[in-house]
CSV table of C-alpha atoms in Angstrom, one decimal:
chain,number,residue,atom,x,y,z
Y,1,UNK,CA,-11.3,-25.7,-21.4
Y,2,UNK,CA,-9.2,-27.1,-18.5
Y,3,UNK,CA,-8.4,-25.4,-15.2
Y,4,UNK,CA,-4.9,-23.9,-15.2
Y,5,UNK,CA,-2.6,-24.1,-12.2
Y,6,UNK,CA,0.1,-21.7,-13.5
Y,7,UNK,CA,0.9,-19.2,-16.1
Y,8,UNK,CA,3.5,-21.6,-17.6
Y,9,UNK,CA,0.7,-24.0,-18.4
Y,10,UNK,CA,-1.3,-21.2,-20.1
Y,11,UNK,CA,1.6,-19.9,-22.1
Y,12,UNK,CA,2.3,-23.4,-23.3
Y,13,UNK,CA,-1.3,-23.9,-24.6
Y,14,UNK,CA,-1.2,-20.3,-26.1
Y,15,UNK,CA,2.0,-21.2,-28.0
Y,16,UNK,CA,0.3,-24.4,-29.3
Y,17,UNK,CA,-2.8,-22.3,-30.4
Y,18,UNK,CA,-5.0,-24.2,-27.9
Y,19,UNK,CA,-6.2,-21.1,-26.1
Y,20,UNK,CA,-6.0,-17.2,-26.5
Y,21,UNK,CA,-6.1,-14.6,-23.9
Y,22,UNK,CA,-9.7,-13.6,-24.9
Y,23,UNK,CA,-10.9,-17.2,-24.5
Y,24,UNK,CA,-9.2,-17.6,-21.2
Y,25,UNK,CA,-10.8,-14.4,-19.9
Y,26,UNK,CA,-14.2,-15.5,-21.2
Y,27,UNK,CA,-13.8,-18.7,-19.3
Y,28,UNK,CA,-13.1,-16.8,-16.0
Y,29,UNK,CA,-16.0,-14.5,-16.6
Y,30,UNK,CA,-18.2,-17.5,-17.1
Y,31,UNK,CA,-16.9,-19.0,-13.9
Y,32,UNK,CA,-17.5,-15.8,-12.0
Y,33,UNK,CA,-21.2,-15.7,-13.1
Y,34,UNK,CA,-21.7,-19.4,-12.5
Y,35,UNK,CA,-20.3,-19.2,-8.9
Y,36,UNK,CA,-21.7,-15.7,-8.0
Y,37,UNK,CA,-23.1,-17.1,-4.8
Y,38,UNK,CA,-19.5,-17.2,-3.4
Y,39,UNK,CA,-19.6,-13.5,-3.3
Y,40,UNK,CA,-15.9,-13.4,-4.0
Y,41,UNK,CA,-16.1,-10.4,-6.5
Y,42,UNK,CA,-17.6,-6.9,-5.7
Y,43,UNK,CA,-17.2,-5.7,-9.2
Y,44,UNK,CA,-16.3,-7.4,-12.4
Y,45,UNK,CA,-14.5,-5.4,-15.2
Y,46,UNK,CA,-15.9,-7.5,-18.0
Y,47,UNK,CA,-15.7,-5.3,-20.9
Y,48,UNK,CA,-12.4,-3.8,-19.9
Y,49,UNK,CA,-10.9,-7.2,-19.1
Y,50,UNK,CA,-11.9,-8.5,-22.6
Y,51,UNK,CA,-10.4,-5.4,-24.2
Y,52,UNK,CA,-7.1,-5.9,-22.3
Y,53,UNK,CA,-7.2,-9.6,-23.4
Y,54,UNK,CA,-7.5,-8.7,-27.1
Y,55,UNK,CA,-4.7,-6.2,-26.6
Y,56,UNK,CA,-2.4,-8.8,-25.1
Y,57,UNK,CA,-3.3,-11.3,-27.8
Y,58,UNK,CA,-2.1,-8.8,-30.5
Y,59,UNK,CA,1.1,-8.2,-28.4
Y,60,UNK,CA,1.6,-12.0,-28.3
Y,61,UNK,CA,1.2,-12.4,-32.1
Y,62,UNK,CA,3.8,-9.5,-32.6
Y,63,UNK,CA,6.2,-11.2,-30.0
Y,64,UNK,CA,6.0,-8.0,-27.8
Y,65,UNK,CA,4.0,-9.3,-24.8
Y,66,UNK,CA,5.1,-8.7,-21.2
Y,67,UNK,CA,6.0,-11.3,-18.5
Y,68,UNK,CA,2.5,-11.6,-17.3
Y,69,UNK,CA,0.7,-12.0,-20.7
Y,70,UNK,CA,-2.0,-14.6,-20.1
Y,71,UNK,CA,-2.3,-14.0,-16.3
Y,72,UNK,CA,-5.9,-13.1,-15.3
Y,73,UNK,CA,-5.7,-11.4,-11.9
Y,74,UNK,CA,-8.2,-10.0,-9.3
Y,75,UNK,CA,-7.3,-7.3,-6.8
Y,76,UNK,CA,-8.6,-7.0,-3.3
Y,77,UNK,CA,-10.8,-4.0,-2.7
Y,78,UNK,CA,-8.1,-2.1,-0.8
Y,79,UNK,CA,-5.9,-1.5,-3.9
Y,80,UNK,CA,-6.3,1.7,-6.0
Y,81,UNK,CA,-7.0,1.3,-9.6
Y,82,UNK,CA,-7.6,4.7,-11.5
Y,83,UNK,CA,-11.2,5.2,-12.7
Y,84,UNK,CA,-12.5,2.2,-10.7
Y,85,UNK,CA,-14.4,2.1,-7.5
Y,86,UNK,CA,-12.5,1.6,-4.3
Y,87,UNK,CA,-14.4,0.9,-1.0
Y,88,UNK,CA,-12.4,-1.5,1.3
Y,89,UNK,CA,-15.7,-3.3,1.4
Y,90,UNK,CA,-17.1,-0.5,3.5
Y,91,UNK,CA,-20.1,1.9,3.2
Y,92,UNK,CA,-17.8,4.9,4.4
Y,93,UNK,CA,-16.4,4.9,0.9
Y,94,UNK,CA,-19.6,4.5,-0.9
Y,95,UNK,CA,-19.4,6.2,-4.3
Y,96,UNK,CA,-15.7,6.9,-4.2
Y,97,UNK,CA,-13.7,6.3,-7.4
Y,98,UNK,CA,-9.9,6.0,-7.3
Y,99,UNK,CA,-8.0,9.0,-8.9
Y,100,UNK,CA,-4.8,7.0,-9.4
Y,101,UNK,CA,-3.4,3.4,-9.6
Y,102,UNK,CA,-1.4,1.7,-6.9
Y,103,UNK,CA,2.2,1.1,-7.9
Y,104,UNK,CA,2.0,-2.6,-7.6
Y,105,UNK,CA,-1.1,-2.7,-9.8
Y,106,UNK,CA,0.4,-0.4,-12.4
Y,107,UNK,CA,3.4,-2.7,-12.5
Y,108,UNK,CA,1.3,-5.7,-13.2
Y,109,UNK,CA,-0.5,-3.8,-16.0
Y,110,UNK,CA,2.8,-2.8,-17.5
Y,111,UNK,CA,3.7,-6.5,-17.9
Y,112,UNK,CA,0.3,-7.2,-19.6
Y,113,UNK,CA,-1.6,-8.8,-16.7
Y,114,UNK,CA,-5.4,-8.7,-17.2
Y,115,UNK,CA,-7.3,-7.2,-14.1
Y,116,UNK,CA,-10.6,-8.9,-14.2
Y,117,UNK,CA,-12.3,-7.2,-11.0
Y,118,UNK,CA,-12.1,-6.1,-7.4
Y,119,UNK,CA,-12.6,-8.7,-4.7
Y,120,UNK,CA,-14.6,-8.8,-1.4
Y,121,UNK,CA,-12.7,-8.7,1.8
Y,122,UNK,CA,-13.3,-7.9,5.6
Y,123,UNK,CA,-14.0,-4.1,5.9
Y,124,UNK,CA,-10.7,-2.2,5.8
Y,125,UNK,CA,-9.0,-5.6,6.0
Y,126,UNK,CA,-10.1,-6.0,9.6
Y,127,UNK,CA,-11.1,-9.6,10.2
Y,128,UNK,CA,-10.2,-13.3,10.0
Y,129,UNK,CA,-13.2,-14.8,8.4
Y,130,UNK,CA,-14.5,-12.3,5.7
Y,131,UNK,CA,-17.7,-11.9,7.7
Y,132,UNK,CA,-17.0,-8.2,8.4
Y,133,UNK,CA,-17.7,-7.1,4.7
Y,134,UNK,CA,-20.6,-4.6,4.3
Y,135,UNK,CA,-21.3,-6.5,1.1
Y,136,UNK,CA,-21.9,-10.0,2.9
Y,137,UNK,CA,-20.0,-13.0,3.6
Y,138,UNK,CA,-17.7,-14.7,1.1
Y,139,UNK,CA,-18.3,-18.4,1.2
Y,140,UNK,CA,-15.6,-21.1,1.1
Y,141,UNK,CA,-15.8,-23.0,-2.3
Y,142,UNK,CA,-14.9,-26.3,-0.5
Y,143,UNK,CA,-17.9,-25.9,1.9
Y,144,UNK,CA,-20.2,-22.9,1.7
Y,145,UNK,CA,-21.2,-23.2,5.2
Y,146,UNK,CA,-17.6,-22.3,6.2
Y,147,UNK,CA,-15.7,-19.2,6.1
Y,148,UNK,CA,-12.9,-18.6,3.5
Y,149,UNK,CA,-10.6,-16.8,6.1
Y,150,UNK,CA,-9.8,-13.2,6.1
Y,151,UNK,CA,-9.3,-10.5,5.5
Y,152,UNK,CA,-8.4,-11.5,1.9
Y,153,UNK,CA,-11.2,-14.1,1.7
Y,154,UNK,CA,-12.6,-13.0,-1.6
Y,155,UNK,CA,-9.1,-13.1,-3.1
Y,156,UNK,CA,-8.4,-16.6,-1.8
Y,157,UNK,CA,-11.9,-17.9,-3.0
Y,158,UNK,CA,-11.4,-16.4,-6.4
Y,159,UNK,CA,-8.2,-18.5,-6.9
Y,160,UNK,CA,-9.6,-21.5,-5.1
Y,161,UNK,CA,-12.8,-21.5,-7.3
Y,162,UNK,CA,-10.9,-20.9,-10.5
Y,163,UNK,CA,-12.3,-17.5,-11.0
Y,164,UNK,CA,-9.0,-16.0,-11.9
Y,165,UNK,CA,-5.4,-17.3,-11.9
Y,166,UNK,CA,-4.1,-15.2,-9.1
Y,167,UNK,CA,-5.1,-12.5,-6.7
Y,168,UNK,CA,-3.3,-9.5,-5.2
Y,169,UNK,CA,-4.4,-9.0,-1.5
Y,170,UNK,CA,-3.0,-7.4,1.6
Y,171,UNK,CA,-1.4,-9.0,4.6
Y,172,UNK,CA,-1.4,-7.0,8.0
Y,173,UNK,CA,-1.3,-10.0,10.4
Y,174,UNK,CA,-1.8,-13.0,8.1
Y,175,UNK,CA,-4.6,-11.7,5.8
Y,176,UNK,CA,-3.3,-13.6,2.7
Y,177,UNK,CA,-1.7,-16.6,4.6
Y,178,UNK,CA,-4.7,-17.6,6.8
Y,179,UNK,CA,-7.4,-17.6,4.0
Y,180,UNK,CA,-4.8,-19.3,1.7
Y,181,UNK,CA,-4.7,-22.0,4.3
Y,182,UNK,CA,-8.5,-22.3,4.6
Y,183,UNK,CA,-8.8,-22.3,0.8
Y,184,UNK,CA,-6.1,-24.7,-0.3
Y,185,UNK,CA,-4.0,-22.3,-2.2
Y,186,UNK,CA,-0.6,-20.4,-1.7
Y,187,UNK,CA,-0.5,-17.2,0.3
Y,188,UNK,CA,2.8,-15.4,0.3
Y,189,UNK,CA,3.6,-12.3,2.4
Y,190,UNK,CA,7.0,-10.8,1.4
Y,191,UNK,CA,9.4,-8.9,3.7
Y,192,UNK,CA,7.9,-5.7,5.0
Y,193,UNK,CA,8.8,-2.9,2.4
Y,194,UNK,CA,9.6,-5.4,-0.4
Y,195,UNK,CA,6.5,-4.2,-2.3
Y,196,UNK,CA,5.5,-0.5,-2.4
Y,197,UNK,CA,2.4,0.3,-0.4
Y,198,UNK,CA,1.6,3.3,-2.5
Y,199,UNK,CA,-2.1,3.0,-3.5
Y,200,UNK,CA,-2.9,0.5,-0.7
Y,201,UNK,CA,-5.5,1.7,1.8
Y,202,UNK,CA,-3.9,1.8,5.2
Y,203,UNK,CA,-5.0,-0.2,8.1
Y,204,UNK,CA,-1.8,-0.5,10.2
Y,205,UNK,CA,1.0,1.2,8.3
Y,206,UNK,CA,4.0,-0.5,10.1
Y,207,UNK,CA,2.5,-3.9,9.3
Y,208,UNK,CA,0.7,-3.7,6.1
Y,209,UNK,CA,2.2,-5.4,3.1
Y,210,UNK,CA,0.8,-6.4,-0.3
Y,211,UNK,CA,0.7,-10.1,-0.6
Y,212,UNK,CA,-0.1,-12.8,-3.3
Y,213,UNK,CA,-2.5,-15.6,-3.6
Y,214,UNK,CA,-1.6,-18.2,-6.4
Y,215,UNK,CA,-2.0,-21.9,-7.3
Y,216,UNK,CA,1.8,-22.3,-8.0
Y,217,UNK,CA,4.9,-21.0,-6.2
Y,218,UNK,CA,6.3,-20.2,-9.7
Y,219,UNK,CA,3.5,-17.7,-10.2
Y,220,UNK,CA,4.0,-16.2,-6.8
Y,221,UNK,CA,7.7,-15.7,-7.6
Y,222,UNK,CA,7.0,-14.1,-11.0
Y,223,UNK,CA,4.4,-11.7,-9.5
Y,224,UNK,CA,6.9,-10.7,-6.8
Y,225,UNK,CA,9.5,-10.2,-9.4
Y,226,UNK,CA,7.2,-7.8,-11.2
Y,227,UNK,CA,5.9,-5.8,-8.2
Y,228,UNK,CA,8.9,-5.5,-5.9
Y,229,UNK,CA,11.4,-2.7,-5.9
Y,230,UNK,CA,11.9,0.9,-5.0
Y,231,UNK,CA,9.2,3.4,-5.6
Y,232,UNK,CA,9.5,7.2,-5.6
Y,233,UNK,CA,5.9,7.4,-4.3
Y,234,UNK,CA,6.7,5.3,-1.2
Y,235,UNK,CA,9.7,6.3,0.9
Y,236,UNK,CA,9.3,3.1,3.0
Y,237,UNK,CA,9.8,0.8,0.0
Y,238,UNK,CA,13.1,-1.1,0.0
Y,239,UNK,CA,15.8,0.2,-2.2
Y,240,UNK,CA,17.3,-3.3,-2.6
Y,241,UNK,CA,17.9,-4.9,-6.0
Y,242,UNK,CA,15.1,-7.2,-7.1
Y,243,UNK,CA,16.3,-10.7,-7.9
Y,244,UNK,CA,14.9,-12.9,-10.7
Y,245,UNK,CA,12.8,-14.8,-8.3
Y,246,UNK,CA,11.1,-17.0,-10.9
Y,247,UNK,CA,14.6,-18.3,-12.0
Y,248,UNK,CA,15.7,-19.2,-8.5
Y,249,UNK,CA,13.1,-21.9,-7.6
Y,250,UNK,CA,15.2,-25.0,-7.8
Y,251,UNK,CA,17.4,-26.1,-4.8
Y,252,UNK,CA,19.3,-29.2,-3.9
Y,253,UNK,CA,20.6,-27.5,-0.6
Y,254,UNK,CA,20.2,-29.2,2.7
Y,255,UNK,CA,18.7,-26.7,5.2
Y,256,UNK,CA,18.7,-26.3,9.0
Y,257,UNK,CA,15.0,-26.0,9.9
Y,258,UNK,CA,13.5,-25.3,13.2
Y,259,UNK,CA,9.8,-26.1,14.1
Y,260,UNK,CA,8.3,-24.0,17.0
Y,261,UNK,CA,7.6,-26.4,19.6
Y,262,UNK,CA,5.3,-24.1,21.6
Y,263,UNK,CA,2.9,-24.0,18.6
Y,264,UNK,CA,2.5,-27.8,18.5
Y,265,UNK,CA,1.9,-28.0,22.2
Y,266,UNK,CA,-0.7,-25.2,22.3
Y,267,UNK,CA,-4.3,-26.1,23.3
Y,268,UNK,CA,-6.8,-25.4,20.4
Y,269,UNK,CA,-4.5,-26.7,17.8
Y,270,UNK,CA,-6.6,-29.4,16.0
Y,271,UNK,CA,-5.0,-32.8,15.8
Y,272,UNK,CA,-5.3,-33.3,12.1
Y,273,UNK,CA,-3.5,-29.9,11.6
Y,274,UNK,CA,-0.9,-30.9,13.9
Y,275,UNK,CA,-0.3,-34.2,12.3
Y,276,UNK,CA,-0.1,-32.8,8.9
Y,277,UNK,CA,2.5,-30.2,9.7
Y,278,UNK,CA,4.5,-32.6,11.7
Y,279,UNK,CA,4.3,-35.1,8.8
Y,280,UNK,CA,6.0,-32.5,6.5
Y,281,UNK,CA,8.6,-32.0,9.1
Y,282,UNK,CA,9.4,-35.7,9.2
Y,283,UNK,CA,9.5,-35.8,5.5
Y,284,UNK,CA,12.2,-33.1,5.5
Y,285,UNK,CA,14.2,-34.8,8.1
Y,286,UNK,CA,14.1,-38.0,6.1
Y,287,UNK,CA,15.1,-36.1,2.9
Y,288,UNK,CA,18.4,-35.1,4.8
Y,289,UNK,CA,17.5,-31.7,6.0
Y,290,UNK,CA,18.4,-30.9,9.7
Y,291,UNK,CA,15.2,-30.4,11.6
Y,292,UNK,CA,15.0,-29.4,15.2
Y,293,UNK,CA,12.5,-28.3,17.8
Y,294,UNK,CA,13.0,-24.7,19.1
Y,295,UNK,CA,11.4,-22.7,21.8
Y,296,UNK,CA,9.6,-19.4,21.3
Y,297,UNK,CA,8.5,-18.0,24.7
Y,298,UNK,CA,6.5,-15.1,23.5
Y,299,UNK,CA,3.7,-16.9,21.8
Y,300,UNK,CA,1.0,-16.0,24.2
Y,301,UNK,CA,2.1,-12.2,24.0
Y,302,UNK,CA,1.8,-12.1,20.1
Y,303,UNK,CA,-1.8,-11.6,19.6
Y,304,UNK,CA,-2.3,-9.0,22.3
Y,305,UNK,CA,0.7,-7.0,21.2
Y,306,UNK,CA,-0.3,-7.3,17.5
Y,307,UNK,CA,-4.0,-6.0,18.3
Y,308,UNK,CA,-2.9,-3.2,20.6
Y,309,UNK,CA,-0.5,-1.8,18.0
Y,310,UNK,CA,-2.6,-2.3,14.8
Y,311,UNK,CA,-5.7,-0.8,16.4
Y,312,UNK,CA,-3.7,2.2,17.5
Y,313,UNK,CA,-2.5,2.6,14.0
Y,314,UNK,CA,-6.0,2.1,12.7
Y,315,UNK,CA,-7.5,4.7,14.9
Y,316,UNK,CA,-5.1,7.2,13.4
Y,317,UNK,CA,-5.3,6.1,9.7
Y,318,UNK,CA,-9.1,5.9,9.7
Y,319,UNK,CA,-9.5,9.4,11.1
Y,320,UNK,CA,-9.5,10.6,7.5
Y,321,UNK,CA,-12.9,9.1,6.9
Y,322,UNK,CA,-15.1,11.9,8.4
Y,323,UNK,CA,-17.7,12.7,5.8
Y,324,UNK,CA,-15.9,15.9,4.7
Y,325,UNK,CA,-13.4,15.0,2.3
Y,326,UNK,CA,-14.7,12.1,0.2
Y,327,UNK,CA,-16.9,9.0,0.5
Y,328,UNK,CA,-20.1,8.7,2.6
Y,329,UNK,CA,-21.7,11.6,4.3
Y,330,UNK,CA,-24.8,11.2,6.6
Y,331,UNK,CA,-27.9,13.1,5.8
Y,332,UNK,CA,-29.0,13.2,9.3
Y,333,UNK,CA,-26.6,16.0,10.6
Y,334,UNK,CA,-27.4,19.3,12.4
Y,335,UNK,CA,-23.8,20.6,13.1
Y,336,UNK,CA,-20.1,19.6,12.4
Y,337,UNK,CA,-19.9,17.3,15.5
Y,338,UNK,CA,-23.0,15.4,14.5
Y,339,UNK,CA,-21.6,15.2,10.9
Y,340,UNK,CA,-18.5,13.4,12.2
Y,341,UNK,CA,-20.4,11.2,14.7
Y,342,UNK,CA,-23.3,10.0,12.4
Y,343,UNK,CA,-21.1,9.7,9.4
Y,344,UNK,CA,-18.7,7.3,11.1
Y,345,UNK,CA,-21.4,5.5,13.1
Y,346,UNK,CA,-23.3,4.8,9.9
Y,347,UNK,CA,-20.4,4.3,7.5
Y,348,UNK,CA,-18.2,1.9,9.5
Y,349,UNK,CA,-19.2,-1.6,10.5
Y,350,UNK,CA,-19.1,-2.7,14.1
Y,351,UNK,CA,-15.8,-4.6,13.8
Y,352,UNK,CA,-14.1,-1.5,12.5
Y,353,UNK,CA,-15.7,0.7,15.1
Y,354,UNK,CA,-14.5,-1.7,17.9
Y,355,UNK,CA,-10.8,-1.4,16.6
Y,356,UNK,CA,-11.0,2.3,16.3
Y,357,UNK,CA,-12.3,2.6,19.9
Y,358,UNK,CA,-9.8,0.1,21.3
Y,359,UNK,CA,-6.9,1.8,19.3
Y,360,UNK,CA,-8.0,5.3,20.7
Y,361,UNK,CA,-8.2,4.0,24.1
Y,362,UNK,CA,-4.6,2.6,24.1
Y,363,UNK,CA,-3.3,5.8,22.7
Y,364,UNK,CA,-5.1,7.9,25.3
Y,365,UNK,CA,-2.9,9.8,27.8
Y,366,UNK,CA,-3.9,7.8,30.8
Y,367,UNK,CA,-3.2,4.4,29.2
Y,368,UNK,CA,-0.5,5.2,26.5
Y,369,UNK,CA,2.4,3.9,28.6
Y,370,UNK,CA,0.4,0.9,30.1
Y,371,UNK,CA,-0.5,-0.4,26.7
Y,372,UNK,CA,1.0,1.2,23.6
Y,373,UNK,CA,4.4,1.8,24.9
Y,374,UNK,CA,4.6,-1.7,26.6
Y,375,UNK,CA,3.4,-3.3,23.2
Y,376,UNK,CA,6.2,-1.7,21.3
Y,377,UNK,CA,8.7,-3.0,23.7
Y,378,UNK,CA,7.2,-6.6,23.4
Y,379,UNK,CA,7.2,-6.2,19.6
Y,380,UNK,CA,10.9,-5.4,19.8
Y,381,UNK,CA,11.5,-8.7,21.9
Y,382,UNK,CA,9.4,-10.7,19.4
Y,383,UNK,CA,11.4,-9.3,16.5
Y,384,UNK,CA,14.9,-9.9,18.2
Y,385,UNK,CA,13.9,-13.6,19.3
Y,386,UNK,CA,12.6,-14.3,15.6
Y,387,UNK,CA,15.8,-12.8,14.2
Y,388,UNK,CA,17.8,-14.8,16.7
Y,389,UNK,CA,16.2,-18.0,15.7
Y,390,UNK,CA,16.6,-17.3,12.0
Y,391,UNK,CA,20.3,-16.7,12.4
Y,392,UNK,CA,20.5,-20.2,13.8
Y,393,UNK,CA,18.1,-21.8,11.3
Y,394,UNK,CA,17.3,-21.2,7.6
Y,395,UNK,CA,13.6,-21.5,8.2
Y,396,UNK,CA,11.0,-21.8,11.0
Y,397,UNK,CA,8.0,-24.1,10.4
Y,398,UNK,CA,4.7,-23.7,12.1
Y,399,UNK,CA,1.0,-24.1,11.1
Y,400,UNK,CA,-0.7,-21.2,9.3
Y,401,UNK,CA,-3.8,-21.6,11.4
Y,402,UNK,CA,-4.7,-23.7,14.5
Y,403,UNK,CA,-7.9,-25.1,12.7
Y,404,UNK,CA,-9.2,-25.7,9.3
Y,405,UNK,CA,-12.0,-23.4,8.1
Y,406,UNK,CA,-14.6,-22.9,10.8
Y,407,UNK,CA,-18.3,-22.5,10.4
Y,408,UNK,CA,-19.8,-19.2,9.4
Y,409,UNK,CA,-21.0,-17.5,12.5
Y,410,UNK,CA,-19.1,-19.8,14.8
Y,411,UNK,CA,-16.8,-17.0,16.3
Y,412,UNK,CA,-18.8,-13.9,15.5
Y,413,UNK,CA,-20.1,-13.5,19.0
Y,414,UNK,CA,-16.7,-14.0,20.5
Y,415,UNK,CA,-14.1,-11.4,19.1
Y,416,UNK,CA,-11.3,-13.0,21.3
Y,417,UNK,CA,-11.8,-16.3,19.7
Y,418,UNK,CA,-11.7,-14.7,16.2
Y,419,UNK,CA,-8.5,-12.8,17.0
Y,420,UNK,CA,-6.9,-15.9,18.1
Y,421,UNK,CA,-7.2,-17.3,14.6
Y,422,UNK,CA,-4.2,-15.0,13.8
Y,423,UNK,CA,-2.0,-16.6,16.5
Y,424,UNK,CA,0.5,-18.3,14.2
Y,425,UNK,CA,0.6,-15.6,11.5
Y,426,UNK,CA,1.2,-12.5,13.4
Y,427,UNK,CA,4.8,-13.4,14.4
Y,428,UNK,CA,6.0,-12.8,10.8
Y,429,UNK,CA,4.2,-9.5,10.7
Y,430,UNK,CA,5.5,-8.3,14.1
Y,431,UNK,CA,8.9,-9.2,13.0
Y,432,UNK,CA,8.6,-8.0,9.3
Y,433,UNK,CA,10.0,-11.2,7.9
Y,434,UNK,CA,8.7,-13.0,4.8
Y,435,UNK,CA,6.3,-15.9,5.3
Y,436,UNK,CA,4.4,-18.3,3.2
Y,437,UNK,CA,1.5,-20.6,3.5
Y,438,UNK,CA,1.3,-23.7,1.3
Y,439,UNK,CA,-1.5,-26.4,1.3
Y,440,UNK,CA,-0.1,-29.7,2.6
Y,441,UNK,CA,-3.2,-31.8,3.2
Y,442,UNK,CA,-6.9,-32.0,4.1
Y,443,UNK,CA,-8.8,-33.0,7.2
Y,444,UNK,CA,-11.6,-35.7,7.4
Y,445,UNK,CA,-14.0,-33.2,6.2
Y,446,UNK,CA,-12.1,-32.4,3.1
Y,447,UNK,CA,-10.9,-28.9,4.4
Y,448,UNK,CA,-7.5,-27.7,3.5
Y,449,UNK,CA,-4.6,-27.5,6.0
Y,450,UNK,CA,-1.8,-24.9,5.4
Y,451,UNK,CA,1.9,-25.1,6.6
Y,452,UNK,CA,3.6,-21.8,7.2
Y,453,UNK,CA,7.3,-21.2,6.6
Y,454,UNK,CA,9.2,-18.1,7.7
Y,455,UNK,CA,12.8,-17.1,6.8
Y,456,UNK,CA,15.2,-14.1,7.2
Y,457,UNK,CA,14.3,-10.6,5.8
Y,458,UNK,CA,14.8,-10.3,2.0
Y,459,UNK,CA,15.5,-14.1,1.8
Y,460,UNK,CA,12.4,-14.8,-0.5
Y,461,UNK,CA,14.4,-16.7,-3.0
Y,462,UNK,CA,15.2,-19.6,-0.6
Y,463,UNK,CA,11.7,-19.3,0.9
Y,464,UNK,CA,10.1,-19.8,-2.5
Y,465,UNK,CA,12.5,-22.5,-3.5
Y,466,UNK,CA,11.9,-24.6,-0.3
Y,467,UNK,CA,8.1,-24.0,-0.7
Y,468,UNK,CA,8.4,-25.3,-4.3
Y,469,UNK,CA,10.5,-28.3,-3.1
Y,470,UNK,CA,7.9,-29.4,-0.5
Y,471,UNK,CA,5.0,-29.1,-2.8
Y,472,UNK,CA,6.8,-31.2,-5.5
Y,473,UNK,CA,7.7,-33.8,-2.9
Y,474,UNK,CA,4.1,-34.1,-1.5
Y,475,UNK,CA,2.8,-34.5,-5.2
Y,476,UNK,CA,5.3,-37.2,-5.9
Y,477,UNK,CA,4.7,-39.1,-2.7
Y,478,UNK,CA,0.9,-38.7,-3.2
């Protein structure tokens, strides 16, 4: 059975009797078993997925199947699915079973998506390499000596290695876009609030957004169409009407596009990444789009601002994991204080502990104004400047990551170097605007290079349409 790149191809073969949902699910299950060394899945719902596939096959035969019939999906281990384990790849939630289903996941199931399993990730979505999971590293399928990116590394590798058609991840500062760049797939972060966060384990609540990893832009558009919209369980979810994104992917409009000059002049940007992105920029200009260099003076402030604010929110959000309410509880306790200390020290990994301590520090009375308040002011400046540029230009272009996938262990001893892997993705998160990473080439080692596009809030239709246009143009030219 061939590898499928989109639900459209699957549905065509289903209509022609060449494949059924059960056969397709069985193929993905075989692939997961054959490529278990990649460590992309923490748990595979084999019997349940096959039962779902049989049910969808019956609905297809009766002409009553939903929009996602035939789509096999993996979900990152930060999304609640009733009756299934939920751990955020952490020992602190060892033994915890979700009591309800996330709104986004429920909407997928309602349209007959098949959930095949939960995927490995950096612990509590904190990381840029998927080396922070308590269940071990996820390996990049292109080169197992290299990281897949993070925190949604398992989700990206699952799509890259044909273990499922699409994955649902989370993006706080680039956690679907950066691994998508490293793995040669599409990573899409919608506007903050476009998809309900109900049932998503919180890391930094004013940044967290459910995101999508797919092989085609059309599938990303269809998944957003299904998952987006208001939700009575999440007061922060947008009330805006949900467009038919999957029907709005064709465009012949000539856009005004800005490429952020500061990104391309930055030390640490690999030459092959730079050349690939600038090559797409030139292609767009040659195709009649207006493309200009723009200045963004706050580039050096984005990573510090992002980490001050997200660690502050994390120190608050992760206070609930105390050994009392649910999850892991240390056996080596003598009183309430030791219960808290030992449970958290034993249950949380070192990176999560580092961020909790940093966040507690910046929220402390002596340093609140010096760090947290100042970071909030800088975030406002970054958002205002981003919005100003997006009033002048339809899109902003920049690399997704400064490098291709780096070696496992290369940055683990240097947290600052690891944090700088997010330098180009955190802007969209700080500003709350939608952004997408699409694969636009490979370096001399065969490693994927991702281009990132940003646009105005709730302008996902034009973002998806231009992304589709670029990928079509690259394919034709190739």
